[in-house]
PDB file of C-alpha atoms in Angstrom:
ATOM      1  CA  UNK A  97       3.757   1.002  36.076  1.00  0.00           C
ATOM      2  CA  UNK A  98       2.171   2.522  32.551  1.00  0.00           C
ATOM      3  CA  UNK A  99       3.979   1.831  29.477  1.00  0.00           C
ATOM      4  CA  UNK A 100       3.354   4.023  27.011  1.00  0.00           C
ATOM      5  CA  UNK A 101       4.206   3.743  23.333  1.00  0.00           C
ATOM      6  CA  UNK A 102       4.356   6.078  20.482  1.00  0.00           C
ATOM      7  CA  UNK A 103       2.956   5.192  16.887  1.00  0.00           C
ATOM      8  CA  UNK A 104       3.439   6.744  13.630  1.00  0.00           C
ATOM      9  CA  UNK A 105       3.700   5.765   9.917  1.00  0.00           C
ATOM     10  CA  UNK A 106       3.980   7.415   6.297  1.00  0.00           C
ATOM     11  CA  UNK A 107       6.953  10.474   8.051  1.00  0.00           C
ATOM     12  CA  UNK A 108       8.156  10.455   3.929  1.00  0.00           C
ATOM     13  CA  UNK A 109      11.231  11.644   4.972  1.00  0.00           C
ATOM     14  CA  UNK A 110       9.583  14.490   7.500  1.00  0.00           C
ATOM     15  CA  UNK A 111       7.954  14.305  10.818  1.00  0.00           C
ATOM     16  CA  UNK A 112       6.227  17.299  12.393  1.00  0.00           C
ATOM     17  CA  UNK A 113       8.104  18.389  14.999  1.00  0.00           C
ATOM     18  CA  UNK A 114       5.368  18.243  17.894  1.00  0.00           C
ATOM     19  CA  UNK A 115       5.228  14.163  16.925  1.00  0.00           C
ATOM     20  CA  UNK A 116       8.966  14.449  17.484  1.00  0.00           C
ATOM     21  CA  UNK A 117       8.303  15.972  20.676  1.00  0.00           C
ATOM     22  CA  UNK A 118       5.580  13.553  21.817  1.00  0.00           C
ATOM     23  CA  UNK A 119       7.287  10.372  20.028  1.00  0.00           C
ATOM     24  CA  UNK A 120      10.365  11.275  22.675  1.00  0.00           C
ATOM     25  CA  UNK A 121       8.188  11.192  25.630  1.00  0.00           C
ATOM     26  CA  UNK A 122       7.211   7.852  25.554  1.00  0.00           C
ATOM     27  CA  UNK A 123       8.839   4.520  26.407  1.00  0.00           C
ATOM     28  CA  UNK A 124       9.165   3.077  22.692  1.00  0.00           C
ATOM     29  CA  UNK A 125       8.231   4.327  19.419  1.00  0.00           C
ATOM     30  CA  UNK A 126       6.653   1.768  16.937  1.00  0.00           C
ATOM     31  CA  UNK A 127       7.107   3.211  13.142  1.00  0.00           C
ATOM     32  CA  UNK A 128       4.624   1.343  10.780  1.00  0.00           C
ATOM     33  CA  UNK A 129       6.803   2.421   7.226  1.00  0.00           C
ATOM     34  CA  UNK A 130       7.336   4.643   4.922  1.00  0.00           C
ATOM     35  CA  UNK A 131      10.323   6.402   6.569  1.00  0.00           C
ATOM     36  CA  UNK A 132      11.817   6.976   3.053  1.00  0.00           C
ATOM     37  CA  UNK A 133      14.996   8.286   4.457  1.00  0.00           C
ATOM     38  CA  UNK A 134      16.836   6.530   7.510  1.00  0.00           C
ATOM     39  CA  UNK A 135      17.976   9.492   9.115  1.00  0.00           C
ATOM     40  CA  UNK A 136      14.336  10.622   9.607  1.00  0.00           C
ATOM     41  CA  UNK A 137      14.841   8.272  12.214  1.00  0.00           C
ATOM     42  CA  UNK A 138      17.526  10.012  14.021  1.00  0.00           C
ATOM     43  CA  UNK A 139      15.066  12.849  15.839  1.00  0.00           C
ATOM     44  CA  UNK A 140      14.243   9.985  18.335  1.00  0.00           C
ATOM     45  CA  UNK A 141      16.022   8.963  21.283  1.00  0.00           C
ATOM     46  CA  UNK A 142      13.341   6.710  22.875  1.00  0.00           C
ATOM     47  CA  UNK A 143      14.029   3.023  21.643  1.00  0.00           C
ATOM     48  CA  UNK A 144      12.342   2.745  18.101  1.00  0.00           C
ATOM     49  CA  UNK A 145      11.091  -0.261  15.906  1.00  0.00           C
ATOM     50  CA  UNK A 146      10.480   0.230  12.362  1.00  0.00           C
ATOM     51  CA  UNK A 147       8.301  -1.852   9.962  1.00  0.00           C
ATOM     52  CA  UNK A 148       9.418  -1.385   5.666  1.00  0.00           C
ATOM     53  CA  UNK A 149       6.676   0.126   4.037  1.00  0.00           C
ATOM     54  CA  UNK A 150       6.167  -0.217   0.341  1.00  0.00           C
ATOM     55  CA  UNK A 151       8.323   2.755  -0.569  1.00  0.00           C
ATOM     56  CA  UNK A 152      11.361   1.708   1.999  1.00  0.00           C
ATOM     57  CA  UNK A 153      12.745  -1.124   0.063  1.00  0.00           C
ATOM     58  CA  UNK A 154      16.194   0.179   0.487  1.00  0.00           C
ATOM     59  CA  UNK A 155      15.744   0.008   4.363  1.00  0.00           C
ATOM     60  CA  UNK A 156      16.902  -2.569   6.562  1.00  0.00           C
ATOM     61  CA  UNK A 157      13.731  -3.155   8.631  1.00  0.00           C
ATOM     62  CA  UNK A 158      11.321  -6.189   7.991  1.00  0.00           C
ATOM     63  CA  UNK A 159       7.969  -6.470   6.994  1.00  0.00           C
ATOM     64  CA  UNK A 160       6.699  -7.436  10.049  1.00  0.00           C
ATOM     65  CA  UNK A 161       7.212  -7.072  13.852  1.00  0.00           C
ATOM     66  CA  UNK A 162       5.831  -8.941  17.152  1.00  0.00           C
ATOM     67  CA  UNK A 163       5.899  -7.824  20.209  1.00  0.00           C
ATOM     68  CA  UNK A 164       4.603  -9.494  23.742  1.00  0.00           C
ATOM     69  CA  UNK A 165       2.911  -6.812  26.127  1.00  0.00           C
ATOM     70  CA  UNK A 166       1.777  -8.001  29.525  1.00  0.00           C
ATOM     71  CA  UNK A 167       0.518 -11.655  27.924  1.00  0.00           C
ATOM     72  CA  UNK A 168      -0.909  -9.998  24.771  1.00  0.00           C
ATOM     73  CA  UNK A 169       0.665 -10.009  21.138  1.00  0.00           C
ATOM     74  CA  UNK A 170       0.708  -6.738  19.166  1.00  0.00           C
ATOM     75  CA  UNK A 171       1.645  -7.006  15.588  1.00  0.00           C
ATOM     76  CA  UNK A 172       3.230  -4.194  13.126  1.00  0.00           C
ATOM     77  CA  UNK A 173       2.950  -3.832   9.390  1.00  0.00           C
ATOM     78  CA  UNK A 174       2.545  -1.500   7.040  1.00  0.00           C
ATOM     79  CA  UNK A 175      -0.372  -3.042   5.484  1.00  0.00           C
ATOM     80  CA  UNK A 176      -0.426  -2.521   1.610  1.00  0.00           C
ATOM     81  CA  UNK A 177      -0.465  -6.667   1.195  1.00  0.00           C
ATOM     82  CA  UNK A 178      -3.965  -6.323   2.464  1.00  0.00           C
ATOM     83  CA  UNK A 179      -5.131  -4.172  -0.349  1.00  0.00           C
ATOM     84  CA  UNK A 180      -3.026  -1.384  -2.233  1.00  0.00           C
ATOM     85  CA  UNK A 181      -5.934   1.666  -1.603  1.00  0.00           C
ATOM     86  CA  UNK A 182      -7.175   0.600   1.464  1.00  0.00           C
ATOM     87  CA  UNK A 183      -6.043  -2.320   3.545  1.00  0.00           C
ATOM     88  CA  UNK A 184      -8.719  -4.987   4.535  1.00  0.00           C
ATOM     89  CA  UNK A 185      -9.382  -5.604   8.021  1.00  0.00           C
ATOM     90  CA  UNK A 186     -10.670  -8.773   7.752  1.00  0.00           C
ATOM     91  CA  UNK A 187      -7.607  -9.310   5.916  1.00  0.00           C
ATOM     92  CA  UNK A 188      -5.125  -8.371   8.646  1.00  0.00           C
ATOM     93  CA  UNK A 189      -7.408  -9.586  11.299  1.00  0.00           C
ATOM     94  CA  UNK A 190      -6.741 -12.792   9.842  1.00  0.00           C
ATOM     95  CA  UNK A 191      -3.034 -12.634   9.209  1.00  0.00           C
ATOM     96  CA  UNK A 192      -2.709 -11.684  13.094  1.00  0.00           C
ATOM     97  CA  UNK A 193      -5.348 -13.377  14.299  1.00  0.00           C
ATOM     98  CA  UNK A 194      -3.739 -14.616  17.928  1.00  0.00           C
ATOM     99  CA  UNK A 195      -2.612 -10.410  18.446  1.00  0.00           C
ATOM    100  CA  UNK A 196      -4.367  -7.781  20.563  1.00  0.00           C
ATOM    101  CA  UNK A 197      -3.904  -5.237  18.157  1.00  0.00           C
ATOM    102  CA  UNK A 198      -2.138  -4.872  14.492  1.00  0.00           C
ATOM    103  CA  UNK A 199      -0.796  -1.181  13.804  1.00  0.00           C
ATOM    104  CA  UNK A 200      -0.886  -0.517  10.060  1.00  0.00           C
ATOM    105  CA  UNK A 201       0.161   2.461   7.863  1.00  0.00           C
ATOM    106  CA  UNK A 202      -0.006   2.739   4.032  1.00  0.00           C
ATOM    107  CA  UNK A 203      -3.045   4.739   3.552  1.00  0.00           C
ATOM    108  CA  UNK A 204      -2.647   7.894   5.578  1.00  0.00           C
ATOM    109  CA  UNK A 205      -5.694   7.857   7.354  1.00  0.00           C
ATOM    110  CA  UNK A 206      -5.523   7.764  10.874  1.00  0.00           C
ATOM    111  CA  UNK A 207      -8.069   4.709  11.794  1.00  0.00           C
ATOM    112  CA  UNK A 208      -8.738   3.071  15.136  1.00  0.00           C
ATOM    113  CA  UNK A 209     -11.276   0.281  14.762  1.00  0.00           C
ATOM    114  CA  UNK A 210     -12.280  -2.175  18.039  1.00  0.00           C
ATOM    115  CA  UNK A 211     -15.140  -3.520  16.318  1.00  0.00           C
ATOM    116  CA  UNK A 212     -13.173  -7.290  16.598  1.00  0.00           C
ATOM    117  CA  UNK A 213     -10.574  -8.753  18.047  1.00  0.00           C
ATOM    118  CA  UNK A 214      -7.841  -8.005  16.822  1.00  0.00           C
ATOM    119  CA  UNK A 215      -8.419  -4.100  17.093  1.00  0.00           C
ATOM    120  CA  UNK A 216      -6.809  -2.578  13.730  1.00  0.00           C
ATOM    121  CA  UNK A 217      -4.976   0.956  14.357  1.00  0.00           C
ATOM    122  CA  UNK A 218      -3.711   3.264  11.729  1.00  0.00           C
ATOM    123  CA  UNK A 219      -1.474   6.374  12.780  1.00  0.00           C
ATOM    124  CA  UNK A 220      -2.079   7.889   9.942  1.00  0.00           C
ATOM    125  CA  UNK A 221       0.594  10.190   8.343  1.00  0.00           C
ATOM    126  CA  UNK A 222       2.855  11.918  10.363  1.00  0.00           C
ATOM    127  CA  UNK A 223       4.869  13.241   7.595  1.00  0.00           C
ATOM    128  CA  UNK A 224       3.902  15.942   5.252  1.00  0.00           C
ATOM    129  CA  UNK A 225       2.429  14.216   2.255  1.00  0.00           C
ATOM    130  CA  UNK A 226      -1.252  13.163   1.895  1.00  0.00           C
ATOM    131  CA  UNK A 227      -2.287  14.009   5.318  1.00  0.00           C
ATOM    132  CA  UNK A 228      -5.046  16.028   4.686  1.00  0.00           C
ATOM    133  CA  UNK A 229      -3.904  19.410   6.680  1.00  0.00           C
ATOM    134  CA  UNK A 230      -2.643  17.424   9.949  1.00  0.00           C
ATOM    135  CA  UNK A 231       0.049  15.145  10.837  1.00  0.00           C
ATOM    136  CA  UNK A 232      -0.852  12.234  12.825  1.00  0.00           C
ATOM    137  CA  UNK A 233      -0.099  10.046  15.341  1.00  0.00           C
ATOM    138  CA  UNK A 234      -1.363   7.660  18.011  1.00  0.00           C
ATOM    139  CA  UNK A 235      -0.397   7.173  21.633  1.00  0.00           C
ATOM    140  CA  UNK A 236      -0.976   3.323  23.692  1.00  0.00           C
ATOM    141  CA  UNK A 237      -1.174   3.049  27.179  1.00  0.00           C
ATOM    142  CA  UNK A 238      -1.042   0.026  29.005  1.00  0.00           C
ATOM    143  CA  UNK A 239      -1.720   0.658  32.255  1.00  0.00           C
ATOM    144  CA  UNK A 240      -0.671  -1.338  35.583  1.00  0.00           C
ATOM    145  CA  UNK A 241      -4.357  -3.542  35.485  1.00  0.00           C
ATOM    146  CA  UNK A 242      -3.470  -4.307  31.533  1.00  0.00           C
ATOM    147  CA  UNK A 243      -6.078  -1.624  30.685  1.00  0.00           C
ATOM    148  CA  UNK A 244      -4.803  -0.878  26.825  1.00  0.00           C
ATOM    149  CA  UNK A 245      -6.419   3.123  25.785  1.00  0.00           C
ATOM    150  CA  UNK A 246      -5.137   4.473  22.529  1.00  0.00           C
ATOM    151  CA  UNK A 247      -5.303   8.288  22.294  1.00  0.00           C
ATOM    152  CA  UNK A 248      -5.094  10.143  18.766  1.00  0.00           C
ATOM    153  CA  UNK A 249      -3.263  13.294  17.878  1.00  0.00           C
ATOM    154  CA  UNK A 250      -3.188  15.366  15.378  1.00  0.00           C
ATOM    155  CA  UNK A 251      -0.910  18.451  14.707  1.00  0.00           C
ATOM    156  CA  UNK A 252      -1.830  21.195  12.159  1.00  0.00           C
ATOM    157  CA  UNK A 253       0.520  21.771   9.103  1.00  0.00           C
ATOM    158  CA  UNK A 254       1.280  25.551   9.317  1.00  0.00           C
ATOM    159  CA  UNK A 255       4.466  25.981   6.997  1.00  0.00           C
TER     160      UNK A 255
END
């Protein structure tokens, strides 16, 4: 069986509507922060788990989330501890050091580095603001050998 998750950060209170569409097709939806607005949320009806970003203190979510995928550990957070422009990878790849992969938001900037272990993913925005013309988002797919493939998406702002 292939799982397939759905990861976005930085919405801002908007997601494009063709991440909405994607985010729905999957089997979970990981949200790395920066929802600004809970009901945001509410577009989604494939399970969700949200991380607070630095602009979502208001939210109920915490800072970070673990998961356990087929053996492997995949951490969530939205990153801005790890340097308020641009988070450090070292940094994170130290703070998660026993994960797979650590999803990350903050900067809008859709990043997916396997250079080390643990591979450091950014979604990038998949809001409106600061995303540079195109909402993002990323796709992971685990597939029935454990092979994990991320695929990137981006969506062109046309309003």
């Amino acid at each position: 069986m292939t799982l397939k998750i759905g990861i976005l950060s930085d919405s801002h209170g908007w997601i494009h509507p063709e991440i909405i569409s994607l985010m729905n097709s999957c089997d979970q939806i990981i949200h790395a922060g920066d929802i600004i607005e809970q009901q945001t949320l509410e577009v989604f009806t494939t399970p969700l788990t949200a991380v607070r970003g630095n602009n979502d203190a208001h939210l109920k979510f915490a800072d970070i989330e673990t998961f356990e995928l087929f053996g492997n550990l995949l951490a969530v957070e939205h990153g801005h501890e790890h340097g308020w422009k641009t988070p450090s990878h070292d940094s994170l790849r130290k703070a998660h050091a026993n994960a797979k992969m650590v999803i990350y938001g903050h900067t809008h900037k859709q990043v997916i580095d396997k250079t080390a272990t643990p591979w450091i993913v950014n979604p990038g925005a998949s809001g409106a603001v600061r995303n540079g013309g195109s909402s993002k988002c990323l796709i992971l797919t685990i597939d029935e050998l454990q092979k994990w493939e991320i695929t990137a998406h981006h969506f062109a702002n046309n309003d």
